[in-house]
């Protein structure tokens, strides 16, 4: 299930990308999904959530065999934040799929995990993840993310 | 106004006790910081989601541990979910019980897991009860025309 919630700013600021980045947040845990969504919306981001890697790829138009040559969703997304531990397709595997896509490879991907495993962190960073964040997420974490995101596009 | 003062004091004392007893931790403060005028029910709704989700997990855990041949990987996956959501909610004792549970899964200790499940249920229903009381106290303050105090009681 994928849901999109527009922040109130959308109507005032007619899709000004600089002001409100569109973030795709992927997490199989319902509570964590709601939390990351709120954190991002409080930081003036538009948020779309996905409950697993497949749904995320589907949203981005990157699912093999279902590839659409032009997917508006992929073009709108400014950042992807994903949990690492997910069944069937974990965050690292999702990261790889995104980096393999010519359309999405330059979109920053942030990996979240409740476990501080250096080998896991390094593996993700080497594969091109922008940042690794430790759960549970706090208000200050998302602020850092936002600054980082603005700098990336600077 | 005196009623409001009394209710507010009751609320502060109760909330403080939850942090002192380690039932909740600083992550719950983080959740409250996210709540604003446009989303005044954010915390209450999230807690509600957590309750529903947790009940499902506890049912799944009970079932998984009742199987003829217990699949400890499946049990561990459920506990992992519970640990994650409990951690994000600031339900410290529940989270810590999940950590202990994970070790028992790794050891494939069935008796240990069964005992731990009982303790986990105890801790969950305890925090559930406390949260329900907390929100009831909040409602009483609001109904009496007062504002809910923000209790920022974090351990470093």
Coordinates of C-alpha atoms in Angstrom, one line a residue:
Chain A
X1 CA 0.0 0.0 0.0
X2 CA 1.3 3.4 -1.0
X3 CA -0.2 6.6 0.3
X4 CA 0.6 10.2 -0.6
X5 CA -0.1 13.1 1.8
X6 CA 0.4 16.6 0.6
X7 CA 1.5 19.2 3.2
X8 CA -0.5 22.4 3.5
X9 CA 2.4 24.3 1.9
X10 CA 1.6 22.6 -1.5
X11 CA -1.3 24.9 -2.2
X12 CA 0.6 28.0 -1.2
X13 CA 3.8 27.2 -2.8
X14 CA 2.7 25.6 -6.1
X15 CA 5.2 22.7 -6.2
X16 CA 8.3 24.8 -5.5
X17 CA 10.8 21.9 -5.2
X18 CA 13.4 24.0 -3.3
X19 CA 10.8 24.6 -0.5
X20 CA 9.3 21.2 -0.1
X21 CA 11.2 18.2 -1.2
X22 CA 9.2 15.0 -2.0
X23 CA 10.4 12.1 0.0
X24 CA 9.6 8.5 -0.5
X25 CA 9.7 6.7 2.9
X26 CA 9.9 2.9 3.0
X27 CA 9.4 0.9 6.1
X28 CA 7.5 -2.4 6.9
X29 CA 6.8 -1.3 10.4
X30 CA 3.6 0.7 10.7
X31 CA 4.6 2.8 13.7
X32 CA 7.9 3.6 12.2
X33 CA 6.3 4.6 8.9
X34 CA 3.9 7.0 10.7
X35 CA 6.8 8.4 12.7
X36 CA 9.1 9.1 9.8
X37 CA 6.2 10.5 7.8
X38 CA 5.4 13.0 10.6
X39 CA 9.0 13.9 11.1
X40 CA 9.4 14.7 7.4
X41 CA 6.1 16.6 7.1
X42 CA 7.1 18.7 10.2
X43 CA 10.2 19.6 8.1
X44 CA 8.0 20.8 5.2
X45 CA 8.5 17.7 3.1
X46 CA 5.9 16.1 0.9
X47 CA 5.8 12.4 1.9
X48 CA 4.8 9.2 0.1
X49 CA 5.1 6.0 2.2
X50 CA 5.6 2.5 1.0
X51 CA 5.4 -0.6 3.2
X52 CA 8.1 -2.6 1.4
X53 CA 10.7 -2.4 -1.3
X54 CA 8.5 -3.8 -4.1
X55 CA 5.8 -1.2 -3.5
X56 CA 8.5 1.5 -3.5
X57 CA 9.9 0.2 -6.8
X58 CA 6.3 0.0 -8.2
X59 CA 5.7 3.6 -7.2
X60 CA 8.9 4.7 -8.9
X61 CA 8.1 2.7 -12.0
X62 CA 11.2 0.5 -11.6
X63 CA 9.6 -2.9 -11.2
X64 CA 11.0 -5.3 -13.8
X65 CA 8.5 -6.3 -16.3
X66 CA 6.2 -3.5 -15.4
X67 CA 8.6 -0.8 -16.5
X68 CA 6.9 2.3 -17.8
X69 CA 9.1 4.4 -20.0
X70 CA 8.0 7.6 -18.3
X71 CA 6.9 7.6 -14.7
X72 CA 6.0 11.0 -13.2
X73 CA 6.5 9.7 -9.7
X74 CA 10.2 8.9 -10.2
X75 CA 10.7 12.5 -11.5
X76 CA 9.0 14.0 -8.4
X77 CA 11.0 12.2 -5.7
X78 CA 13.9 14.1 -4.3
X79 CA 15.0 11.6 -1.7
X80 CA 14.3 8.1 -0.6
X81 CA 14.6 7.0 3.0
X82 CA 14.3 3.3 3.7
X83 CA 14.5 0.9 6.6
X84 CA 17.3 -1.7 6.3
X85 CA 15.5 -4.7 7.9
X86 CA 12.6 -5.6 5.7
X87 CA 11.4 -9.0 4.6
X88 CA 11.8 -10.2 1.0
X89 CA 13.7 -7.1 -0.1
X90 CA 15.9 -5.3 2.5
X91 CA 17.0 -1.7 2.3
X92 CA 20.3 -2.6 0.8
X93 CA 18.7 -4.5 -2.0
X94 CA 16.3 -1.6 -2.6
X95 CA 19.3 0.8 -2.6
X96 CA 21.0 -1.3 -5.3
X97 CA 17.9 -1.4 -7.5
X98 CA 17.7 2.4 -7.3
X99 CA 21.3 2.9 -8.0
X100 CA 21.0 0.6 -11.1
X101 CA 18.3 2.8 -12.5
X102 CA 19.5 5.5 -14.9
X103 CA 16.5 7.6 -13.9
X104 CA 16.9 7.3 -10.1
X105 CA 20.6 6.7 -9.5
X106 CA 21.3 10.3 -8.5
X107 CA 18.5 10.6 -6.0
X108 CA 19.9 10.5 -2.5
X109 CA 19.0 7.3 -0.5
X110 CA 19.1 7.3 3.3
X111 CA 19.2 4.0 5.1
X112 CA 17.7 3.6 8.6
X113 CA 18.3 0.8 11.0
X114 CA 17.7 0.0 14.7
X115 CA 21.0 -1.8 14.7
X116 CA 24.4 -0.2 14.7
X117 CA 26.3 -2.7 12.6
X118 CA 29.5 -1.2 11.0
X119 CA 29.8 -3.7 8.2
X120 CA 26.1 -3.1 7.3
X121 CA 26.7 0.7 7.4
X122 CA 29.8 0.5 5.2
X123 CA 28.1 -1.8 2.7
X124 CA 25.3 0.7 2.2
X125 CA 27.6 3.7 2.0
X126 CA 29.8 1.9 -0.5
X127 CA 26.7 1.1 -2.6
X128 CA 26.0 4.8 -2.7
X129 CA 23.7 5.5 0.2
X130 CA 23.8 9.2 1.2
X131 CA 23.5 8.7 4.9
X132 CA 22.9 6.0 7.5
X133 CA 20.6 6.9 10.4
X134 CA 20.1 5.0 13.6
X135 CA 16.5 4.4 14.8
X136 CA 14.5 5.5 16.6
X137 CA 14.5 8.7 14.7
X138 CA 14.3 12.0 16.6
X139 CA 13.4 15.5 15.5
X140 CA 17.1 16.5 15.3
X141 CA 17.8 13.6 12.9
X142 CA 15.4 14.8 10.3
X143 CA 16.6 18.4 10.6
X144 CA 20.1 17.1 9.7
X145 CA 18.6 15.2 6.8
X146 CA 16.9 18.3 5.5
X147 CA 20.1 20.4 5.6
X148 CA 21.9 17.6 3.9
X149 CA 19.3 17.3 1.2
X150 CA 19.3 21.1 0.5
X151 CA 23.1 21.0 0.3
X152 CA 23.0 18.1 -2.2
X153 CA 20.8 20.0 -4.6
X154 CA 22.6 23.3 -3.9
Chain B
X1 CA -8.9 27.2 38.1
X2 CA -8.0 25.3 41.2
X3 CA -9.3 22.1 39.7
X4 CA -7.1 22.7 36.6
X5 CA -4.1 23.2 38.8
X6 CA -4.8 20.0 40.7
X7 CA -5.3 18.0 37.5
X8 CA -2.1 19.5 36.0
X9 CA -0.1 18.5 39.1
X10 CA -1.6 15.0 39.0
X11 CA -0.6 14.8 35.3
X12 CA 3.0 16.0 35.9
X13 CA 3.5 13.6 38.8
X14 CA 2.1 10.7 36.9
X15 CA 4.1 11.4 33.8
X16 CA 7.3 11.9 35.8
X17 CA 6.8 8.6 37.5
X18 CA 6.6 6.8 34.1
X19 CA 10.0 8.1 33.2
X20 CA 11.4 7.5 36.7
X21 CA 10.2 3.9 36.6
X22 CA 11.7 3.4 33.2
X23 CA 8.3 2.6 31.6
X24 CA 8.8 5.3 29.1
X25 CA 12.0 7.0 27.9
X26 CA 13.0 10.1 26.1
X27 CA 11.7 8.9 22.8
X28 CA 8.2 9.6 24.1
X29 CA 9.2 13.2 24.6
X30 CA 10.4 13.3 21.0
X31 CA 6.9 12.1 19.9
X32 CA 5.2 14.8 21.9
X33 CA 7.5 17.4 20.3
X34 CA 6.1 16.4 16.9
X35 CA 2.6 17.1 17.9
X36 CA 1.4 20.6 16.9
X37 CA -1.8 22.6 16.6
X38 CA -2.6 21.2 13.2
X39 CA -2.2 17.6 14.5
X40 CA -3.3 17.7 18.2
X41 CA -4.1 14.0 18.3
X42 CA -0.9 12.8 16.7
X43 CA 0.5 11.1 19.8
X44 CA -2.8 9.6 20.9
X45 CA -3.4 8.2 17.4
X46 CA 0.1 6.8 17.1
X47 CA -0.2 5.1 20.5
X48 CA -3.5 3.6 19.4
X49 CA -1.8 2.2 16.2
X50 CA 0.9 0.8 18.4
X51 CA -1.6 -0.9 20.6
X52 CA -3.4 -2.5 17.7
X53 CA -0.2 -3.5 16.0
X54 CA 1.2 -4.9 19.2
X55 CA -1.8 -7.1 20.0
X56 CA -1.4 -8.6 16.5
X57 CA 2.2 -9.3 17.2
X58 CA 1.5 -10.9 20.5
X59 CA -1.1 -13.2 18.9
X60 CA 1.3 -14.1 16.2
X61 CA 4.0 -14.8 18.8
X62 CA 1.6 -17.0 20.9
X63 CA 0.7 -19.0 17.7
X64 CA 4.3 -19.3 16.6
X65 CA 5.4 -20.7 19.9
X66 CA 2.6 -23.2 20.0
X67 CA 3.6 -24.9 16.8
X68 CA 4.7 -28.6 16.9
X69 CA 8.0 -27.5 15.5
X70 CA 8.8 -24.0 16.5
X71 CA 10.4 -21.8 13.8
X72 CA 12.6 -19.6 15.9
X73 CA 13.4 -17.4 12.9
X74 CA 9.7 -16.5 12.6
X75 CA 9.5 -15.9 16.3
X76 CA 12.5 -13.6 16.1
X77 CA 11.1 -11.7 13.2
X78 CA 7.9 -10.9 15.2
X79 CA 10.0 -9.9 18.3
X80 CA 12.1 -7.7 16.0
X81 CA 9.0 -5.9 14.8
X82 CA 7.8 -5.4 18.4
X83 CA 11.2 -4.2 19.5
X84 CA 11.3 -1.7 16.7
X85 CA 7.9 -0.2 17.3
X86 CA 8.3 -0.2 21.0
X87 CA 11.6 1.6 20.7
X88 CA 10.1 4.2 18.4
X89 CA 7.3 4.8 20.9
X90 CA 9.5 5.1 23.9
X91 CA 8.1 2.0 25.6
X92 CA 11.4 1.2 27.2
X93 CA 10.6 -1.8 29.3
X94 CA 8.7 -3.5 26.4
X95 CA 11.7 -2.8 24.2
X96 CA 14.2 -4.3 26.7
X97 CA 12.0 -7.4 27.1
X98 CA 12.2 -7.8 23.4
X99 CA 15.9 -7.7 23.5
X100 CA 16.0 -10.5 26.1
X101 CA 13.5 -12.4 24.0
X102 CA 15.7 -12.2 20.9
X103 CA 18.6 -13.8 22.8
X104 CA 16.3 -16.6 23.8
X105 CA 15.3 -17.1 20.2
X106 CA 19.0 -17.3 19.2
X107 CA 19.5 -20.0 21.8
X108 CA 16.4 -21.7 20.5
X109 CA 15.3 -21.9 24.2
X110 CA 11.6 -22.7 24.0
X111 CA 10.9 -22.7 27.7
X112 CA 12.7 -19.4 28.0
X113 CA 10.8 -18.0 25.1
X114 CA 7.4 -19.0 26.6
X115 CA 8.3 -17.4 29.9
X116 CA 9.6 -14.3 28.2
X117 CA 6.4 -14.0 26.2
X118 CA 4.4 -13.9 29.5
X119 CA 6.7 -11.2 30.8
X120 CA 6.4 -9.3 27.5
X121 CA 2.7 -9.4 27.7
X122 CA 2.8 -8.1 31.3
X123 CA 5.1 -5.2 30.3
X124 CA 2.9 -4.4 27.3
X125 CA -0.3 -4.3 29.2
X126 CA 1.3 -2.3 31.9
X127 CA 2.4 0.5 29.4
X128 CA -0.9 0.3 27.7
X129 CA -2.7 0.9 31.0
X130 CA -0.3 3.7 31.9
X131 CA -0.8 5.4 28.5
X132 CA -4.6 5.1 28.8
X133 CA -4.4 6.8 32.2
X134 CA -2.2 9.5 30.8
X135 CA -4.6 10.3 28.0
X136 CA -7.5 10.3 30.4
X137 CA -5.7 12.8 32.6
X138 CA -5.0 14.9 29.5
X139 CA -8.7 14.9 28.5
X140 CA -9.7 15.9 32.0
X141 CA -7.4 18.9 32.0
X142 CA -8.7 20.0 28.5
X143 CA -12.3 19.5 29.6
X144 CA -11.7 21.6 32.7
X145 CA -10.4 24.4 30.3
X146 CA -6.7 24.0 31.1
X147 CA -3.6 23.3 29.0
X148 CA -1.7 20.0 29.2
X149 CA 1.8 20.6 30.7
X150 CA 4.7 19.5 28.6
X151 CA 6.8 17.2 30.7
X152 CA 10.3 17.1 29.4
X153 CA 12.0 14.6 31.7
X154 CA 14.9 13.0 29.8
X155 CA 17.7 10.9 31.0
X156 CA 21.0 11.5 29.4

